[in-house]
Coordinates of C-alpha atoms in Angstrom, one line a residue:
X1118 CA 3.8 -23.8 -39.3
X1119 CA 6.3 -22.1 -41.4
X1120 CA 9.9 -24.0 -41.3
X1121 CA 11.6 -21.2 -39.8
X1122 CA 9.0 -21.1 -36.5
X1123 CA 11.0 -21.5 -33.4
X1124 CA 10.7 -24.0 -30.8
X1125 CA 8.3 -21.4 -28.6
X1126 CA 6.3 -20.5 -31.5
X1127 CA 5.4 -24.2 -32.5
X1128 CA 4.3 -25.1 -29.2
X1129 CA 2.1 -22.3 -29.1
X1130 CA 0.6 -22.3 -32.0
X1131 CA -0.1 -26.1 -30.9
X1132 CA -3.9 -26.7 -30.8
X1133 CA -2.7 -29.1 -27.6
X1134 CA -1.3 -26.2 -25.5
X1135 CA -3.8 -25.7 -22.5
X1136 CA -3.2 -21.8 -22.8
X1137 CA -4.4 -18.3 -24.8
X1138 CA -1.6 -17.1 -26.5
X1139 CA -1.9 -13.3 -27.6
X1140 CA 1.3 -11.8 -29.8
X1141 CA 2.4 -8.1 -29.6
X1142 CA 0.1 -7.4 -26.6
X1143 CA 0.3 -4.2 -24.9
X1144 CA 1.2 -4.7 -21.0
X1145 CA -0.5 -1.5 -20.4
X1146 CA -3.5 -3.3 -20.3
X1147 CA -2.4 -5.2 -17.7
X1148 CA -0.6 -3.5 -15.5
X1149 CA -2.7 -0.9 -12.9
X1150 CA 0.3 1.8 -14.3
X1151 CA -1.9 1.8 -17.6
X1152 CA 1.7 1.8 -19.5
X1153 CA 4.2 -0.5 -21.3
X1154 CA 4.9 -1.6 -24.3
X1155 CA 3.8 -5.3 -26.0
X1156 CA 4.9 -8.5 -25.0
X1157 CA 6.1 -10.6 -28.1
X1158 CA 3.8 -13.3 -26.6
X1159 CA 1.3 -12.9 -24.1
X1160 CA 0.1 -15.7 -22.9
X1161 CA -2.1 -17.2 -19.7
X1162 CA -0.9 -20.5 -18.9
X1163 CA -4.0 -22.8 -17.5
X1164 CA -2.6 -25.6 -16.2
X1165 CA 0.6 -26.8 -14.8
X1166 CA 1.5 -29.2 -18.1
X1167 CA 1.1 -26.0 -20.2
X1168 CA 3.0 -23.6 -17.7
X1169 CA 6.2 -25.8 -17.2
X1170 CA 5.9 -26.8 -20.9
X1171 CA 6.0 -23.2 -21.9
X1172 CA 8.8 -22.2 -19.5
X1173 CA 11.1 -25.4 -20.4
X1174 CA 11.1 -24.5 -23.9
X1175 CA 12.3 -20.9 -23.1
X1176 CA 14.8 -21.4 -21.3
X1177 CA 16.2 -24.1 -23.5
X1178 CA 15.9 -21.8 -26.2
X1179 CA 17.5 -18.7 -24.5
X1180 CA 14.1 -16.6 -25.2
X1181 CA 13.5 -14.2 -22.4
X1182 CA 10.2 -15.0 -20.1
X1183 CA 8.7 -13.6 -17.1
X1184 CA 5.7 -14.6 -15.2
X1185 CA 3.5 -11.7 -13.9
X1186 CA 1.1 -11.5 -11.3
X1187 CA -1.2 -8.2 -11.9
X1188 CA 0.1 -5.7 -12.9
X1189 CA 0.3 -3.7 -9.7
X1190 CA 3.8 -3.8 -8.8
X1191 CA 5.5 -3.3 -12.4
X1192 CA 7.0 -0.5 -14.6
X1193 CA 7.4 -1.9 -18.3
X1194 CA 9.1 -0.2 -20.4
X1195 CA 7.8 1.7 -23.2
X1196 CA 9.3 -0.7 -25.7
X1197 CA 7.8 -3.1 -24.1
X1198 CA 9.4 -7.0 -23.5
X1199 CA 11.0 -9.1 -26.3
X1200 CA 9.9 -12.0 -24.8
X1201 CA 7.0 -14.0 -23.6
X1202 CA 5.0 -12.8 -20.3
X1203 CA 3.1 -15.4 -18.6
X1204 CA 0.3 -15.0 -16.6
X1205 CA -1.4 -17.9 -14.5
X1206 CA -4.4 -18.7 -15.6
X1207 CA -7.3 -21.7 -14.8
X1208 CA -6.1 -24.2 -12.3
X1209 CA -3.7 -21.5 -10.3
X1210 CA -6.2 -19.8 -9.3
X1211 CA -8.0 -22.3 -6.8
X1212 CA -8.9 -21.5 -3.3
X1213 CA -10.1 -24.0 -1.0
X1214 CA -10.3 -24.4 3.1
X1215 CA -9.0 -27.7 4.5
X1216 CA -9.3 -27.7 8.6
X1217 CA -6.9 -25.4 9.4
X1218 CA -5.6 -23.7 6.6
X1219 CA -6.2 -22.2 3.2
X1220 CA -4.5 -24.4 0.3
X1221 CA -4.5 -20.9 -2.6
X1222 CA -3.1 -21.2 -6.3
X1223 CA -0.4 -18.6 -7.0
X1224 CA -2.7 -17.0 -9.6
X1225 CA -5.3 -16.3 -7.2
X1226 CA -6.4 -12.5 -5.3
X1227 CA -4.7 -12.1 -2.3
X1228 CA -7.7 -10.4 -1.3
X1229 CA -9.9 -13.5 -1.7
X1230 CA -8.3 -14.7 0.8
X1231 CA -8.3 -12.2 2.9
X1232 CA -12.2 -11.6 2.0
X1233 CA -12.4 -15.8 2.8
X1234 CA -10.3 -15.2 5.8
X1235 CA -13.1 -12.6 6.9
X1236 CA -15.6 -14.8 6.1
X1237 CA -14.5 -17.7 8.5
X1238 CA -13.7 -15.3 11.0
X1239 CA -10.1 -15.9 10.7
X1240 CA -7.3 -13.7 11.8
X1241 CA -3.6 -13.4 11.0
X1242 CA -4.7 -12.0 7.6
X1243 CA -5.7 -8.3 8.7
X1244 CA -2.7 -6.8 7.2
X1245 CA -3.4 -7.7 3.4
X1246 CA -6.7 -6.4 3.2
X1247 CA -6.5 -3.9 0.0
X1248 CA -3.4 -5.4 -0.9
X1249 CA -3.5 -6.1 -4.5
X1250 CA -2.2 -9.0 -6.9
X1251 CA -1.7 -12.5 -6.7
X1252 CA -0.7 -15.0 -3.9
X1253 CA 2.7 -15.7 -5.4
X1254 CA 3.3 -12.1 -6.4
X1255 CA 2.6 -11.6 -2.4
X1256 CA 4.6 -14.6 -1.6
X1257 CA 7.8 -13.2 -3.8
X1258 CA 7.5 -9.9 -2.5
X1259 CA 6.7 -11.2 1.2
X1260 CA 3.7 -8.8 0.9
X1261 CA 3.1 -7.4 4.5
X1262 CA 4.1 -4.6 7.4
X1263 CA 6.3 -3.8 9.7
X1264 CA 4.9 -6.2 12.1
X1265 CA 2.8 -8.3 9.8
X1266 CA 3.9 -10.2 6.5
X1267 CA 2.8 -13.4 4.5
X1268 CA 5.9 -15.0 5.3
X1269 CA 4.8 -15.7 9.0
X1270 CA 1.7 -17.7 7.6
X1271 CA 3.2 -19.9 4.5
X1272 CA 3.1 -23.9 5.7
X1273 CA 4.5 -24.9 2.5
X1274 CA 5.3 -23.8 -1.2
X1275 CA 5.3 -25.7 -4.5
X1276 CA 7.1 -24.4 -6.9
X1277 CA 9.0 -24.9 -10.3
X1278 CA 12.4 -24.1 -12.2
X1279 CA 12.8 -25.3 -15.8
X1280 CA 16.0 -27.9 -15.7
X1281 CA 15.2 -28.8 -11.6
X1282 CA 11.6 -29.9 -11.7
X1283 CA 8.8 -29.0 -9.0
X1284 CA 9.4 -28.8 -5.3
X1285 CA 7.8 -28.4 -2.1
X1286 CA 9.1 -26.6 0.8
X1287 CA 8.0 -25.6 4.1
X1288 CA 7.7 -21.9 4.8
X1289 CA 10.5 -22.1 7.3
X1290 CA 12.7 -23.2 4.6
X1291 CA 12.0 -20.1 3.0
X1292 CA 14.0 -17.2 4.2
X1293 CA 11.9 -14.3 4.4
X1294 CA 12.7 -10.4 4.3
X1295 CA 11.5 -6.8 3.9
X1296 CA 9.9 -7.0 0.7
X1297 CA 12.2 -9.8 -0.3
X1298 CA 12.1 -13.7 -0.1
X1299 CA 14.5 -16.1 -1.1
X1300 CA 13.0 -17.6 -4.4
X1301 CA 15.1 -18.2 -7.6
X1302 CA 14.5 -15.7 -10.1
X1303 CA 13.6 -18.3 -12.5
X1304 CA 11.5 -20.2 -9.7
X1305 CA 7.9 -19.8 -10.5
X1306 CA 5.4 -20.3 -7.4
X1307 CA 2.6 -22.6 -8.1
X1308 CA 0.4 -23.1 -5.1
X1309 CA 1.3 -22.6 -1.1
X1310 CA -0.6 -23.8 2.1
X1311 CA -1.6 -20.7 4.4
X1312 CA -1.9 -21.5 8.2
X1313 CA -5.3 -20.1 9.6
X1314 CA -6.1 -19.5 12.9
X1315 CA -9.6 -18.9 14.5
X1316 CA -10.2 -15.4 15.9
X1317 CA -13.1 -12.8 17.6
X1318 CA -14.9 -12.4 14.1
X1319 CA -16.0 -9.0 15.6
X1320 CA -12.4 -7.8 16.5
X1321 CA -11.2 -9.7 12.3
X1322 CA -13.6 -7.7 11.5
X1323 CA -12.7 -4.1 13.3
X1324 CA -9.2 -4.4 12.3
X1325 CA -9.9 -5.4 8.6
X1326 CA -11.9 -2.3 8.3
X1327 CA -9.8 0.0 10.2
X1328 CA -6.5 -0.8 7.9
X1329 CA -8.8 -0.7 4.9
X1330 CA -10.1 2.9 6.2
X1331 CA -6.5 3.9 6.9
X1332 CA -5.1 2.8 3.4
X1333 CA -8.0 4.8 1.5
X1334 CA -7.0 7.7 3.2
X1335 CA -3.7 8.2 2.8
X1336 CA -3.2 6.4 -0.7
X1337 CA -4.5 7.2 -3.9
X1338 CA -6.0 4.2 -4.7
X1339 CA -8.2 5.0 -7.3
X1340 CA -5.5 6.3 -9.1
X1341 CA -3.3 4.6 -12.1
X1342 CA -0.5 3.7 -10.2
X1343 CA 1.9 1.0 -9.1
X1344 CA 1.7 1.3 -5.3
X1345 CA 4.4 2.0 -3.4
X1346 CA 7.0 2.9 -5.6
X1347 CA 10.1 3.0 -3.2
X1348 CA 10.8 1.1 -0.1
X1349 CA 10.9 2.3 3.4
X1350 CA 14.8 2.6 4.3
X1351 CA 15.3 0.9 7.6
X1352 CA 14.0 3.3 10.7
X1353 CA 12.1 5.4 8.3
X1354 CA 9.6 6.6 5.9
X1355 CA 10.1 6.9 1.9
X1356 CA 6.7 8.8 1.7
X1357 CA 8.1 11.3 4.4
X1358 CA 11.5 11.4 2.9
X1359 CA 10.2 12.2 0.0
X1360 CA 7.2 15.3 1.3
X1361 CA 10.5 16.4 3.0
X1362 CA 12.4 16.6 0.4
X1363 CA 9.9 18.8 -1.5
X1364 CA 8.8 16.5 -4.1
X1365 CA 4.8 16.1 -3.4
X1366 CA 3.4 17.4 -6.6
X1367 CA 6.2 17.5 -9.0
X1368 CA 5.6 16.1 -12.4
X1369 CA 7.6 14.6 -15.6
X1370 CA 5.3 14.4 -18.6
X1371 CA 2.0 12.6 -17.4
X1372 CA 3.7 11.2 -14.2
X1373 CA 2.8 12.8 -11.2
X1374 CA 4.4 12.5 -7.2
X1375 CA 0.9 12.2 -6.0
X1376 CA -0.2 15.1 -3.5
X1377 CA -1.9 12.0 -1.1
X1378 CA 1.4 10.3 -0.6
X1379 CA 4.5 10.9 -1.6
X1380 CA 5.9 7.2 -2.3
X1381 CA 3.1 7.1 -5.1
X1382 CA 3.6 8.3 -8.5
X1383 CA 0.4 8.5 -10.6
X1384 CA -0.2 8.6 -14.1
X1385 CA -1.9 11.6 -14.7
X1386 CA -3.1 10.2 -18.7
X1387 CA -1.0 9.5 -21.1
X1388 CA 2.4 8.7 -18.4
X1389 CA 5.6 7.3 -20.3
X1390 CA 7.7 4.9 -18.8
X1391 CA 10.4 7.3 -19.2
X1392 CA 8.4 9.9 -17.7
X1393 CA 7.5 7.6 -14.7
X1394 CA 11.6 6.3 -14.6
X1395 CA 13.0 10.3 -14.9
X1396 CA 10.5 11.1 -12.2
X1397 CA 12.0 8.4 -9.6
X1398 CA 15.5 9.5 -10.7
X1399 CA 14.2 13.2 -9.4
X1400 CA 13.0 11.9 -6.4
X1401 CA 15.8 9.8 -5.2
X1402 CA 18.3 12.2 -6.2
X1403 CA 16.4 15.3 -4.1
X1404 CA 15.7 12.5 -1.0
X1405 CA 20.2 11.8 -1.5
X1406 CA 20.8 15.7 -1.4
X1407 CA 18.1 16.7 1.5
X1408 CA 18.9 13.4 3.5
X1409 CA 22.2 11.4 2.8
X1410 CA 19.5 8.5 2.2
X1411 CA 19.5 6.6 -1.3
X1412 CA 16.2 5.2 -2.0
X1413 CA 15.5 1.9 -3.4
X1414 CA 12.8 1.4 -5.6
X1415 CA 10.3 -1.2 -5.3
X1416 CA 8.8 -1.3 -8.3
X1417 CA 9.8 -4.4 -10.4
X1418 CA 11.0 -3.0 -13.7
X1419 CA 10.7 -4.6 -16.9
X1420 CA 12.3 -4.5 -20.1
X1421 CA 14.7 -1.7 -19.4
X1422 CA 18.4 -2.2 -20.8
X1423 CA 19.5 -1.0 -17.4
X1424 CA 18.6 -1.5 -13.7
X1425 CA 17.3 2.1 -12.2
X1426 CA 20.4 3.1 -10.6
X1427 CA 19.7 2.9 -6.9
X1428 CA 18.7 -0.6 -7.6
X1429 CA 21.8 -2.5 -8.3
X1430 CA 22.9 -4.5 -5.7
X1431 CA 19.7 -4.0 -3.5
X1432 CA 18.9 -7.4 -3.0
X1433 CA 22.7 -8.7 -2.5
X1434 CA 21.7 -10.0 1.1
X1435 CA 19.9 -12.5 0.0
X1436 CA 22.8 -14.0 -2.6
X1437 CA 22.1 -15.7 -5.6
X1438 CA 19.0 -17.4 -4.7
X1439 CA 16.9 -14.3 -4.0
X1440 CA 14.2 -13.0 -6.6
X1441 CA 16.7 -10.3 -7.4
X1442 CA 16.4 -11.6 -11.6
X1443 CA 13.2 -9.5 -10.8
X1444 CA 14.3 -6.3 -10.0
X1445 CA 15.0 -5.3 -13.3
X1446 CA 14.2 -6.4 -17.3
X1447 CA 15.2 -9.9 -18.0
X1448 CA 18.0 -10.8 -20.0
X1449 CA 17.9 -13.6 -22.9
X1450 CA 17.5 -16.7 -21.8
X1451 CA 16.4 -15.7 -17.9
X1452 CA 13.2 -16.0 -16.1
X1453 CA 12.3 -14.1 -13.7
X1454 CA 8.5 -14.1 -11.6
X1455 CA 8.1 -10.4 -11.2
X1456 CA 6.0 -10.0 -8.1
X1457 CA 3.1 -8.5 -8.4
X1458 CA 1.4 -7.5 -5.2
X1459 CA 1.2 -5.9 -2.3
X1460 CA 1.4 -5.9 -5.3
X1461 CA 0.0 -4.3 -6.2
X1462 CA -4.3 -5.9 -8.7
X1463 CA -6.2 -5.9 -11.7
X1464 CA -7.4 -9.2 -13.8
X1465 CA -3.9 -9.7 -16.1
X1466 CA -6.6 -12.9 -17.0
X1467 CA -8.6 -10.8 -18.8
X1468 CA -7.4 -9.1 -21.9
X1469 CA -8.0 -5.8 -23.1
X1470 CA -9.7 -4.9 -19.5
X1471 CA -7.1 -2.2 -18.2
X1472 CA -5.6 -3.6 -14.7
X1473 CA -6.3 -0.4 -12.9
X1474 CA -10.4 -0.4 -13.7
X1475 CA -10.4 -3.5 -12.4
X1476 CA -7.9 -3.1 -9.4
X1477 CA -10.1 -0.2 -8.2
X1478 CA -13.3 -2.5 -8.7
X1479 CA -11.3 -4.6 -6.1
X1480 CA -10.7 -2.3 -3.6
X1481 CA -14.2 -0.9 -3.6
X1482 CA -15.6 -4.9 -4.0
X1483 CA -13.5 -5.6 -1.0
X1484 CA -15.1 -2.8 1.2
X1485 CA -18.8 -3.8 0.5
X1486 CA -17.6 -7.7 1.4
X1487 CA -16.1 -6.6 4.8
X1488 CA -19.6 -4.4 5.0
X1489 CA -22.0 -7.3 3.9
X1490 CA -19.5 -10.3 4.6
X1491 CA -20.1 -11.6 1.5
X1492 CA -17.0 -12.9 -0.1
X1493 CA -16.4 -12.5 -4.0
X1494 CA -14.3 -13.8 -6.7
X1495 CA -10.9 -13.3 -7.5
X1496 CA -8.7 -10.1 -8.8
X1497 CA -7.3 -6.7 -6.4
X1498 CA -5.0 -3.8 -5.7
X1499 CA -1.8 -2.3 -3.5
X1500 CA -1.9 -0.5 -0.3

């Protein structure tokens, strides 16, 4: 290693670090957008040692890092991210059942569980079923309904921040909001313990099927996109907002306000960030003008110099120790987990394999397990 290698560098280029390490690697390979820019490292992290390792020297070193989930629920910017993007890899991506509740890696599907859940005739997990990503991108982002959300199930959390060490809380230490929970931005979720209760398999099954039926209706899922891209302001719908507003249909370069539903942008082939960030600037500013409402994006956004505008102060109410780091592109010396669920998901472990092939393999996987009740691996998709 040449003298001028950095701390980061050295350790991985280290034949000890439990990890594959890829340098200038396009996100758009692993995001279901099909777009961003390359990492300056890209690198799945297979065990905890290697993880907190990784994420210790970072931050002691100022370089900027983010840990993503799959893809599903992230804009990166066409430059890309100066930085090193983490994805969890190996031993994060366990699953087991343990008398009365699932005990899930962060890096693992959100729909294996659901498709274990449906398995073991177990309810309470109806609502995630073609949700995409991984269990702590649906854990940051509180994945869920109205009604419904992964919140209400988390027993406990493990987690880790670089300078304070790993910690386990209870999920009612854990405040919980819409889309929104109260981890650090630099707090990286590890593993959690899901509470599981036994339920008519017949009526697990009718309502797994009927949301799953609902979703592929409305929701271009076999699209490139992100998932939802705005949220839902309080009392109201951004998809409607947005039809009412006139924007179904309209178009910036290769992005597309998808004809389906309207709180879906799609990339029509060959979509720009910057065609995909003007595009949500036309639709918030025609939803402001038609409706007095300001939209807020959901979309995590990475490796923009600025927030999107509506998006600055979003998260205040949950102060300092919300995930609102994630909201926008890191700055040196800053983690932030950018949640990747409801996330919107596609295998980020797999490179080269573009997120939204394998996010739609998901969808369609988790149709023929709820049809065969056969469960599958991990990797899945937003609704």
């Amino acid at each position: 290693m040449a003298r001028h290698a950095s701390p980061v560098q050295s350790l991985l280029v280290d034949d000890r670090f439990d990890g594959d390490v890829y340098a200038h690697e396009p996100l758009s390979r692993h995001t279901t957008y099909r777009i961003g820019g390359p990492a300056r490292f890209f690198v799945r992290a297979n065990s905890v040692g290697a993880l907190t390792g990784l994420v210790d020297v970072c931050a002691a070193e100022g370089t900027p890092w983010v840990v993503l989930g799959r893809g599903s629920n992230v804009l990166v910017a066409d430059a890309g991210f100066a930085g090193v993007a983490i994805v969890l890899g190996r031993d994060f991506r366990t699953l087991r059942f343990d008398d009365d509740r699932f005990i899930v890696g962060a890096g693992a599907s959100l729909s294996a569980v659901v498709q274990e859940a449906f398995k073991r005739a177990i309810g309470g997990f109806e609502f995630a079923v073609g949700t995409p990503g991984t269990v702590g991108g649906a854990l940051r982002m509180n994945a869920g309904t109205a009604d419904e959300w992964i919140g209400q199930r988390v027993v406990s959390v493990t987690t880790y921040r670089p300078g304070r060490g790993l910690a386990r809380r209870r999920g009612d230490e854990i405040a919980w909001g819409y889309r929104a929970s109260s981890f650090a931005a630099d707090e990286v979720i590890l593993e959690c313990e899901l509470a599981a209760e036994a339920a008519d398999p017949y009526r697990v099954r009718d309502k797994m099927e009927g949301n799953l039926a609902r979703r592929k209706g409305c929701q271009p899922l076999s699209e490139p996109t992100c998932g939802s891209v705005f949220k839902n302001p309080e009392g109201a719908s951004a998809g409607r907002l947005i039809e009412g507003a006139g924007c179904k249909g309209a178009e910036v370069g290769g992005a597309k306000v998808s004809e389906l539903h309207g709180n879906f942008i799609v990339n029509c082939g060959g979509a720009t960030a910057a065609d995909v960030r003007a595009l949500m600037e036309q639709v918030r500013a025609a939803v402001l003008e038609s409706t007095g409402v300001e939209l807020v994006p959901e979309v995590r956004m990475l490796g923009f110099d600025e927030d999107f505008p509506s998006a600055r102060g979003a998260d205040e109410a949950f102060g300092d120790e919300c995930a609102r780091g994630a909201a926008g592109g890191t700055s040196a010396g800053t983690g932030a987990s950018v949640a990747s669920t409801a996330g919107s998901a596609p295998s980020t472990g797999e490179r080269g394999t573009p997120s939204a092939d394998a996010a739609a393999g998901e969808t369609a996987g988790e149709v023929g397990a709820l049809s065969t009740g056969e469960g599958r691996d991990e990797d899945g998709r937003r609704g």
